[in-house]
Coordinates of C-alpha atoms in Angstrom, one line a residue:
X1 CA 44.3 77.8 -170.2
X2 CA 41.2 77.4 -168.8
X3 CA 38.5 76.2 -171.8
X4 CA 35.8 77.4 -170.7
X5 CA 37.5 81.6 -171.1
X6 CA 36.7 84.2 -173.3
X7 CA 39.2 84.2 -176.0
X8 CA 39.8 85.9 -179.2
X9 CA 42.2 85.6 -182.0
X10 CA 43.2 86.6 -185.5
X11 CA 43.3 84.0 -188.9
X12 CA 46.5 84.7 -191.3
X13 CA 48.6 82.1 -192.8
X14 CA 52.0 82.8 -192.6
X15 CA 52.1 82.9 -196.3
X16 CA 50.2 86.5 -195.6
X17 CA 52.8 87.6 -193.7
X18 CA 55.9 90.5 -194.6
X19 CA 59.6 89.9 -195.2
X20 CA 62.4 89.5 -198.1
X21 CA 61.5 86.7 -199.7
X22 CA 58.7 87.3 -201.6
X23 CA 56.3 85.1 -199.7
X24 CA 55.5 85.5 -196.0
X25 CA 57.6 82.7 -193.8
X26 CA 58.3 81.6 -190.0
X27 CA 61.1 83.7 -189.2
X28 CA 61.5 87.1 -188.0
X29 CA 58.4 88.6 -189.0
X30 CA 56.9 85.2 -187.3
X31 CA 57.9 86.6 -184.1
X32 CA 57.1 89.7 -184.9
X33 CA 53.4 88.3 -185.2
X34 CA 52.9 86.5 -182.4
X35 CA 54.4 89.2 -180.3
X36 CA 51.4 91.7 -181.8
X37 CA 49.0 89.2 -180.9
X38 CA 50.6 89.3 -177.3
X39 CA 50.3 92.5 -177.2
X40 CA 47.0 92.9 -178.4
X41 CA 45.5 89.8 -175.5
X42 CA 44.9 87.3 -178.4
X43 CA 45.1 84.1 -177.5
X44 CA 44.4 82.4 -180.3
X45 CA 46.3 82.1 -184.0
X46 CA 44.4 80.7 -186.9
X47 CA 46.1 79.7 -189.5
X48 CA 45.6 77.2 -193.2
X49 CA 46.7 73.9 -193.8
X50 CA 50.2 73.8 -193.6
X51 CA 51.0 71.1 -195.9
X52 CA 53.3 71.4 -199.2
X53 CA 50.7 73.2 -201.6
X54 CA 50.9 71.7 -205.6
X55 CA 48.4 72.7 -207.8
X56 CA 46.6 76.3 -207.7
X57 CA 48.8 76.8 -205.4
X58 CA 46.3 75.8 -202.5
X59 CA 47.1 74.6 -198.7
X60 CA 43.8 72.4 -199.5
X61 CA 45.4 70.5 -202.5
X62 CA 48.7 69.5 -200.9
X63 CA 51.3 66.9 -201.9
X64 CA 51.1 64.9 -198.4
X65 CA 48.7 64.6 -195.6
X66 CA 51.8 64.7 -192.8
X67 CA 54.6 66.6 -194.8
X68 CA 55.5 70.4 -194.3
X69 CA 55.1 73.3 -196.5
X70 CA 59.2 74.1 -197.1
X71 CA 58.4 77.5 -199.1
X72 CA 57.9 78.6 -195.3
X73 CA 61.5 78.1 -194.6
X74 CA 62.9 81.0 -193.4
X75 CA 66.1 82.2 -195.2
X76 CA 67.7 84.9 -192.7
X77 CA 67.3 81.6 -189.9
X78 CA 69.4 79.5 -192.2
X79 CA 72.0 81.9 -192.3
X80 CA 71.9 83.0 -188.5
X81 CA 72.6 78.8 -188.5
X82 CA 75.2 79.1 -191.4
X83 CA 73.3 76.6 -193.7
X84 CA 72.9 79.8 -196.0
X85 CA 75.7 83.2 -196.6
X86 CA 74.9 86.1 -196.8
X87 CA 76.3 86.2 -200.3
X88 CA 74.1 83.6 -201.4
X89 CA 71.4 86.1 -200.6
X90 CA 72.8 88.8 -203.2
X91 CA 70.7 88.2 -206.3
X92 CA 67.7 88.4 -203.8
X93 CA 65.0 89.4 -207.1
X94 CA 62.4 92.5 -206.2
X95 CA 59.2 90.6 -205.1
X96 CA 55.8 92.6 -205.0
X97 CA 54.9 93.7 -201.6
X98 CA 50.9 93.2 -200.9
X99 CA 50.8 90.1 -202.7
X100 CA 52.5 86.9 -203.4
X101 CA 53.9 86.2 -207.2
X102 CA 54.2 82.7 -207.0
X103 CA 56.2 81.7 -209.5
X104 CA 59.4 84.1 -208.8
X105 CA 58.8 83.7 -204.9
X106 CA 59.1 79.2 -205.5
X107 CA 62.1 79.9 -208.0
X108 CA 63.8 81.9 -205.5
X109 CA 63.0 79.6 -202.3
X110 CA 63.9 76.5 -204.7
X111 CA 67.3 78.2 -205.2
X112 CA 67.9 78.9 -201.0
X113 CA 66.5 75.2 -200.6
X114 CA 69.4 73.7 -203.1
X115 CA 71.7 75.8 -202.1
X116 CA 71.1 74.7 -197.9
X117 CA 71.2 71.5 -198.9
X118 CA 74.3 72.0 -200.8
X119 CA 76.2 73.5 -198.0
X120 CA 75.0 71.1 -194.9
X121 CA 76.1 68.1 -197.2
X122 CA 79.3 70.6 -197.3
X123 CA 80.1 71.1 -194.0
X124 CA 78.3 68.3 -191.9
X125 CA 77.4 70.8 -188.3
X126 CA 77.2 68.0 -186.1
X127 CA 74.4 69.4 -184.3
X128 CA 72.1 70.1 -187.7
X129 CA 73.4 66.7 -188.7
X130 CA 72.1 64.7 -185.0
X131 CA 69.2 66.8 -185.3
X132 CA 68.4 65.5 -189.1
X133 CA 69.5 61.9 -188.1
X134 CA 66.9 62.1 -185.5
X135 CA 64.1 63.8 -187.2
X136 CA 64.7 60.9 -190.4
X137 CA 64.1 58.3 -187.6
X138 CA 61.6 59.8 -186.1
X139 CA 59.0 60.5 -189.6
X140 CA 60.0 57.8 -191.3
X141 CA 56.3 56.5 -191.4
X142 CA 55.8 59.2 -193.6
X143 CA 58.9 60.4 -194.9
X144 CA 60.6 57.5 -197.1
X145 CA 57.4 57.8 -199.5
X146 CA 56.9 61.7 -199.2
X147 CA 60.9 62.1 -200.5
X148 CA 60.7 59.1 -202.7
X149 CA 57.6 60.3 -204.5
X150 CA 59.0 64.2 -204.3
X151 CA 62.0 63.0 -205.7
X152 CA 60.4 60.5 -208.5
X153 CA 58.6 63.7 -209.3
X154 CA 61.1 66.3 -209.5
X155 CA 62.5 62.9 -212.4
X156 CA 59.7 62.9 -214.3
X157 CA 59.4 66.7 -214.9
X158 CA 56.7 67.3 -212.7
X159 CA 54.0 65.2 -213.5
X160 CA 51.1 63.6 -211.5
X161 CA 52.2 60.0 -210.0
X162 CA 49.3 58.3 -212.5
X163 CA 50.7 59.9 -215.8
X164 CA 54.1 57.8 -214.2
X165 CA 55.5 54.9 -216.3
X166 CA 53.6 51.9 -215.3
X167 CA 55.8 50.8 -212.8
X168 CA 56.5 53.5 -210.6
X169 CA 52.6 54.1 -211.0
X170 CA 52.0 50.5 -209.4
X171 CA 54.7 50.8 -207.3
X172 CA 56.2 47.8 -208.3
X173 CA 59.7 46.3 -206.3
X174 CA 62.0 46.5 -208.6
X175 CA 61.3 49.9 -210.3
X176 CA 61.4 51.7 -206.9
X177 CA 64.9 50.1 -205.8
X178 CA 65.9 51.1 -208.8
X179 CA 64.4 54.8 -208.8
X180 CA 65.5 54.9 -205.3
X181 CA 69.0 54.2 -205.7
X182 CA 69.2 56.1 -208.8
X183 CA 67.0 58.8 -206.6
X184 CA 69.5 58.5 -203.8
X185 CA 70.5 62.6 -203.5
X186 CA 67.1 64.1 -204.5
X187 CA 65.2 61.9 -201.7
X188 CA 68.1 62.7 -199.0
X189 CA 67.6 66.3 -200.4
X190 CA 64.0 66.5 -199.8
X191 CA 64.4 64.7 -196.3
X192 CA 66.7 67.3 -195.3
X193 CA 64.0 70.3 -196.2
X194 CA 61.4 68.7 -194.0
X195 CA 63.5 68.9 -191.6
X196 CA 64.5 72.3 -192.1
X197 CA 60.7 73.1 -192.2
X198 CA 60.2 70.9 -189.2
X199 CA 62.6 72.3 -186.7
X200 CA 61.5 76.2 -188.0
X201 CA 57.9 76.0 -186.9
X202 CA 58.5 74.0 -183.8
X203 CA 60.8 76.8 -182.0
X204 CA 58.3 78.9 -183.8
X205 CA 55.2 76.5 -182.2
X206 CA 57.2 76.5 -178.3
X207 CA 57.6 80.5 -178.8
X208 CA 54.0 81.2 -179.3
X209 CA 52.8 78.8 -176.5
X210 CA 55.5 81.0 -174.1
X211 CA 53.4 83.9 -174.9
X212 CA 49.9 82.8 -173.8
X213 CA 49.2 81.9 -177.9
X214 CA 47.8 78.4 -179.1
X215 CA 47.5 77.8 -182.8
X216 CA 44.8 76.7 -184.6
X217 CA 45.4 74.5 -187.1
X218 CA 43.3 72.9 -190.4
X219 CA 42.9 69.6 -191.7
X220 CA 41.4 69.3 -195.0
X221 CA 38.9 66.5 -194.7
X222 CA 40.1 65.2 -198.7
X223 CA 44.1 65.2 -199.7
X224 CA 44.8 65.5 -203.6
X225 CA 44.6 62.6 -205.8
X226 CA 48.6 63.4 -207.1
X227 CA 49.7 63.1 -203.4
X228 CA 52.4 60.6 -202.0
X229 CA 49.5 59.1 -200.2
X230 CA 47.3 57.9 -202.8
X231 CA 50.0 57.1 -204.4
X232 CA 51.2 55.2 -201.6
X233 CA 48.3 53.6 -200.8
X234 CA 45.5 53.8 -203.5
X235 CA 43.6 50.8 -201.8
X236 CA 41.9 53.3 -199.0
X237 CA 41.0 55.7 -202.2
X238 CA 38.0 55.0 -204.1
X239 CA 40.3 53.8 -207.7
X240 CA 39.2 51.6 -210.5
X241 CA 42.0 48.4 -211.2
X242 CA 43.6 51.6 -213.3
X243 CA 44.0 53.8 -210.2
X244 CA 41.5 56.5 -211.6
X245 CA 39.4 57.3 -209.3
X246 CA 35.7 56.6 -209.5
X247 CA 34.5 59.0 -207.8
X248 CA 35.6 63.0 -206.4
X249 CA 34.6 65.2 -203.9
X250 CA 33.0 68.4 -204.5
X251 CA 29.0 69.6 -202.0
X252 CA 26.6 70.9 -204.4
X253 CA 25.2 73.8 -205.5
X254 CA 25.6 76.3 -202.1
X255 CA 25.7 79.8 -201.3
X256 CA 29.7 80.1 -203.2
X257 CA 28.6 78.6 -206.1
X258 CA 25.3 77.6 -208.5
X259 CA 27.4 74.6 -210.1
X260 CA 28.4 73.3 -206.6
X261 CA 32.0 73.2 -206.1
X262 CA 33.6 69.9 -207.8
X263 CA 37.3 69.7 -206.0
X264 CA 38.8 66.9 -207.8
X265 CA 39.9 64.6 -204.5
X266 CA 39.3 60.7 -204.8
X267 CA 37.3 59.9 -201.8
X268 CA 37.7 57.1 -199.0
X269 CA 37.0 53.7 -199.4
X270 CA 36.4 53.6 -195.5
X271 CA 35.2 49.8 -195.2
X272 CA 39.5 49.4 -195.7
X273 CA 40.1 52.5 -193.0
X274 CA 37.7 50.6 -190.8
X275 CA 39.7 47.0 -191.1
X276 CA 43.6 48.7 -190.6
X277 CA 41.7 50.2 -186.9
X278 CA 41.3 53.8 -189.1
X279 CA 45.6 53.9 -188.5
X280 CA 46.1 56.4 -191.2
X281 CA 43.7 58.5 -189.6
X282 CA 45.0 58.2 -186.2
X283 CA 49.0 59.1 -187.7
X284 CA 47.6 62.1 -189.4
X285 CA 46.0 64.0 -186.9
X286 CA 48.8 62.9 -184.4
X287 CA 50.7 64.4 -187.1
X288 CA 48.5 67.2 -187.0
X289 CA 48.5 67.8 -183.5
X290 CA 52.2 67.9 -182.9
X291 CA 52.4 71.8 -185.5
X292 CA 49.1 73.2 -183.9
X293 CA 47.4 73.4 -180.9
X294 CA 43.2 72.3 -181.7
X295 CA 42.4 71.5 -185.2
X296 CA 39.5 72.5 -187.4
X297 CA 38.2 69.8 -189.6
X298 CA 37.5 71.1 -192.7
X299 CA 34.1 70.0 -194.3
X300 CA 33.3 67.7 -191.4
X301 CA 29.7 67.2 -193.0
X302 CA 31.6 65.3 -195.1
X303 CA 32.8 62.3 -192.0
X304 CA 29.1 61.6 -191.5
X305 CA 27.8 61.6 -195.6
X306 CA 30.2 63.1 -198.5
X307 CA 29.0 64.3 -202.3
X308 CA 30.5 61.5 -204.7
X309 CA 31.1 63.2 -207.7
X310 CA 31.4 60.3 -210.7
X311 CA 34.6 60.9 -212.4
X312 CA 35.0 62.9 -214.9
X313 CA 31.5 65.9 -214.4
X314 CA 32.8 69.0 -215.4
X315 CA 30.5 70.6 -212.6
X316 CA 29.5 69.5 -209.3
X317 CA 26.1 69.1 -209.9
X318 CA 25.0 65.5 -210.3
X319 CA 26.6 63.4 -207.4
X320 CA 25.1 61.9 -204.6
X321 CA 25.6 61.9 -200.9
X322 CA 27.0 59.0 -199.8
X323 CA 27.2 58.7 -195.8
X324 CA 30.5 57.1 -193.9
X325 CA 31.6 56.0 -190.7
X326 CA 32.3 58.6 -188.7
X327 CA 31.0 56.9 -185.5
X328 CA 33.3 54.6 -185.3
X329 CA 36.3 56.5 -186.7
X330 CA 36.3 59.3 -183.8
X331 CA 35.3 56.9 -181.0
X332 CA 38.7 55.6 -182.5
X333 CA 40.0 58.9 -182.8
X334 CA 38.8 59.7 -178.8
X335 CA 40.4 56.5 -177.9
X336 CA 43.8 58.0 -179.1
X337 CA 42.8 62.0 -178.3
X338 CA 40.8 61.8 -174.9
X339 CA 40.3 65.6 -175.1
X340 CA 39.4 65.6 -179.2
X341 CA 40.8 69.1 -179.9
X342 CA 39.0 69.8 -182.7
X343 CA 36.9 72.3 -184.1
X344 CA 34.1 71.8 -186.7
X345 CA 33.5 73.3 -189.5
X346 CA 29.9 72.5 -189.8
X347 CA 29.1 75.2 -192.7
X348 CA 26.9 74.1 -196.1
X349 CA 24.3 71.5 -196.1
X350 CA 24.3 70.5 -192.4
X351 CA 21.3 67.5 -191.3
X352 CA 20.0 66.7 -188.1
X353 CA 22.7 63.6 -188.2
X354 CA 25.8 65.7 -188.8
X355 CA 24.7 68.2 -185.8
X356 CA 24.0 65.0 -183.9
X357 CA 28.1 64.1 -184.0
X358 CA 29.2 67.4 -182.9
X359 CA 27.2 67.6 -180.0
X360 CA 27.7 64.2 -179.0
X361 CA 31.3 64.5 -178.9
X362 CA 30.9 68.6 -177.6
X363 CA 32.4 70.0 -180.4
X364 CA 32.6 73.6 -181.1
X365 CA 31.0 74.8 -184.5
X366 CA 31.6 77.5 -186.6
X367 CA 29.1 81.0 -186.8
X368 CA 29.9 83.2 -190.1
X369 CA 28.2 86.5 -189.4
X370 CA 28.3 87.3 -193.4
X371 CA 26.3 84.7 -193.7
X372 CA 23.8 86.2 -191.3
X373 CA 23.3 89.8 -193.4
X374 CA 20.9 88.9 -195.2
X375 CA 17.9 90.6 -193.5
X376 CA 15.9 88.2 -191.4
X377 CA 17.1 88.8 -187.6
X378 CA 15.8 85.4 -186.8
X379 CA 19.1 84.0 -188.7
X380 CA 21.5 81.3 -186.9
X381 CA 24.8 83.3 -188.2
X382 CA 23.5 87.0 -186.4
X383 CA 25.9 87.3 -183.2
X384 CA 22.1 87.0 -180.6
X385 CA 21.8 84.0 -182.0
X386 CA 25.2 82.3 -180.6
X387 CA 26.1 79.2 -178.5
X388 CA 28.7 78.8 -176.2
X389 CA 30.1 76.4 -178.1
X390 CA 31.7 77.8 -180.5
X391 CA 34.0 79.6 -182.3
X392 CA 32.6 83.1 -184.4
X393 CA 34.0 84.8 -187.6
X394 CA 33.0 87.9 -189.1
X395 CA 34.6 85.5 -192.6
X396 CA 36.8 83.1 -193.3
X397 CA 39.9 82.5 -195.7
X398 CA 36.2 81.3 -198.4
X399 CA 34.9 84.9 -197.3
X400 CA 35.2 88.3 -199.0
X401 CA 36.7 90.3 -196.6
X402 CA 33.9 92.2 -194.5
X403 CA 34.7 95.4 -195.5
X404 CA 34.0 93.8 -199.7
X405 CA 31.3 92.0 -198.6
X406 CA 29.6 95.2 -197.3
X407 CA 30.8 97.0 -200.6
X408 CA 29.0 94.3 -203.3
X409 CA 25.7 93.8 -200.9
X410 CA 22.7 95.4 -202.5
X411 CA 21.0 98.3 -200.8
X412 CA 18.8 96.1 -198.8
X413 CA 21.6 93.9 -197.0
X414 CA 23.6 97.5 -196.5
X415 CA 20.9 99.0 -195.1
X416 CA 20.3 95.9 -192.3
X417 CA 23.6 95.6 -191.7
X418 CA 23.5 99.3 -191.1
X419 CA 20.8 99.3 -188.8
X420 CA 21.6 95.3 -187.3
X421 CA 25.3 96.9 -186.4
X422 CA 24.0 100.8 -184.8
X423 CA 26.8 102.5 -187.4
X424 CA 27.7 104.0 -190.6
X425 CA 29.0 102.2 -194.0
X426 CA 32.7 103.4 -193.5
X427 CA 32.9 101.2 -189.7
X428 CA 31.2 98.0 -191.0
X429 CA 34.4 95.9 -190.3
X430 CA 35.2 96.9 -187.3
X431 CA 32.1 96.9 -185.9
X432 CA 31.0 93.5 -187.3
X433 CA 33.8 92.9 -185.0
X434 CA 32.4 94.3 -182.2
X435 CA 29.0 92.3 -183.0
X436 CA 30.9 89.2 -182.3
X437 CA 33.5 90.2 -179.6
X438 CA 30.1 90.9 -177.3
X439 CA 28.3 87.4 -178.5
X440 CA 28.3 85.0 -176.0
X441 CA 30.7 82.4 -178.1
X442 CA 33.3 81.1 -176.3
X443 CA 36.1 81.3 -179.0
X444 CA 36.0 84.6 -181.5
X445 CA 38.5 85.6 -185.0
X446 CA 38.0 87.6 -187.4
X447 CA 40.7 87.6 -190.8
X448 CA 44.0 90.2 -190.6
X449 CA 42.4 92.3 -193.2
X450 CA 38.9 93.3 -191.1
X451 CA 41.4 93.9 -188.8
X452 CA 43.0 96.0 -191.6
X453 CA 39.5 97.0 -192.9
X454 CA 40.9 96.1 -196.1
X455 CA 38.6 95.5 -199.7
X456 CA 37.6 93.0 -201.5
X457 CA 41.6 93.0 -203.4
X458 CA 42.6 91.2 -200.2
X459 CA 40.3 88.4 -199.9
X460 CA 42.2 85.5 -199.8
X461 CA 40.2 82.8 -202.0
X462 CA 37.1 82.4 -204.3
X463 CA 35.8 79.4 -203.7
X464 CA 35.2 77.1 -207.6
X465 CA 38.1 79.6 -208.9
X466 CA 41.4 78.0 -210.2
X467 CA 43.8 81.2 -209.8
X468 CA 44.6 84.1 -208.5
X469 CA 44.0 82.9 -204.6
X470 CA 45.7 82.0 -201.7
X471 CA 48.1 85.3 -202.6
X472 CA 47.2 88.3 -200.0
X473 CA 50.0 89.4 -198.4
X474 CA 50.1 92.2 -195.1
X475 CA 52.6 95.7 -196.4
X476 CA 55.8 95.5 -194.3
X477 CA 54.5 99.1 -193.2
X478 CA 51.7 98.7 -191.5
X479 CA 51.2 99.5 -187.8
X480 CA 51.6 96.6 -185.1
X481 CA 51.9 98.4 -182.7
X482 CA 48.7 100.8 -182.8
X483 CA 46.8 98.4 -184.2
X484 CA 47.0 96.1 -180.6
X485 CA 46.4 98.4 -178.8
X486 CA 42.1 99.5 -180.5
X487 CA 42.6 95.1 -180.8
X488 CA 43.5 95.3 -176.8
X489 CA 40.7 97.5 -176.5
X490 CA 37.5 95.5 -177.9
X491 CA 39.1 92.6 -176.3
X492 CA 39.2 94.3 -173.3
X493 CA 35.8 95.6 -173.3
X494 CA 34.6 92.1 -174.2
X495 CA 36.0 89.9 -171.6
X496 CA 38.5 88.1 -174.0
X497 CA 42.2 89.4 -172.2
X498 CA 44.0 86.6 -170.8
X499 CA 42.8 85.7 -167.4
X500 CA 46.0 87.8 -165.2
X501 CA 45.3 90.5 -168.1
X502 CA 41.9 91.2 -167.4
X503 CA 42.5 91.1 -162.9
X504 CA 45.3 94.5 -163.4
X505 CA 43.0 96.1 -165.6
X506 CA 40.1 95.9 -163.3
X507 CA 42.0 96.4 -160.4
X508 CA 43.7 99.6 -162.1
X509 CA 40.3 100.7 -162.7
X510 CA 39.3 100.2 -158.8
X511 CA 41.6 102.2 -158.1
X512 CA 41.1 104.5 -160.6
X513 CA 37.8 105.1 -159.3
X514 CA 38.1 105.0 -155.7
X515 CA 40.8 107.5 -156.2
X516 CA 38.1 110.2 -157.7
X517 CA 35.8 110.0 -154.6
X518 CA 36.3 112.7 -152.7
X519 CA 34.4 113.5 -148.9
X520 CA 31.6 115.8 -149.0

């Protein structure tokens, strides 16, 4: 795919796919999804972070910056591999179709994973055994700490590591050796679950690429305090002698919240990272690029300066910007990844030095159409202002659906929106897509909720809230064939089909036109 092609895609996390186990996964429905993308003329599938979710089920609060979310493992593929029997699925609970009930879905998924591991231990199928051994060897640099961390967390009744007994909290060698011996089977099980995720995702990713689909991933700027990474290397983070954060991450008051967003994640000791030649960041980006083709760097401005809130504050109002080491870090990353296949999430409080970092490495930024519909034609988020080198969206996972945005907008905003789009209120979702599709933006993406014209109830996330997020799922009865035809037409009209499809369609149009010409 030429980097200067005009391309289009859809934003939908795998958890939002339909499927039998209460939460979307990377089994047969994910392959059907990729077929839909191909048939619609799309070339991008954008997802959220793929890590193991923790607090609030958020993919931006994971137990590891390297591990995969094993709740995405497909039971149907496990049956095909002989790791599950059909009999293991007979007691499957009845799950809601349009949302994820995380409590019941994750309990069921853990049951399936436990069963698959027990069956593996009994049967030890040679092919899977050899692949598992190779996986453990290749990924040991993060897998050892992560698997021990998760086994200890289970042993400690789910408590965060900073509430563990002091010897385990501080990783005293005697305590770690004792725990590693006592929990050996649980540690091995965690490694096996990771093997299942990575092997299933690798096959899905390869299939997507064969269909001409590139996957756009997401790498959060910060990671969870309760994570294997912070537990294993607290010296890389702003922590005091008691291993308590001195400052945590967030953003000041913004579009989403008058009190800002207090994320609570620990922030970085950049001098410690620099002393290690940023190896943690090199490893982290490399691990992400094994899973996806492009990486959205969430909170890109944090690399230049991050909002530091003193630990213990109840909101993000009282904090300060502290500069990072972005220039040295990105030079190091570019040495390891010369093409630097990343997207800068440059939303929020953006300063000239953030723009300079983005443009200095020729990174595409982001444009969000919903932000531009305030009533001012000069707003940079309106499609007629978009530069070529950007990713343009109707909205992201943090925004309302386009229909939901319109229905909750002020009368003035609604009037401006309909005037700008030259459409009626009932057409807003697709006309917003049309507006960014015909813009100069090289890459355009819409959330699946907008393709389906869904209301606010289908919103994926409301920043600043701790519950009720990340649970939207697409209904299994959605007619993807009809939708693909309509979406293909949009991609055709604005030169966003793959090159060969564009050439073939042009040839057909020309033949049709020639056939319609009759001599007088």
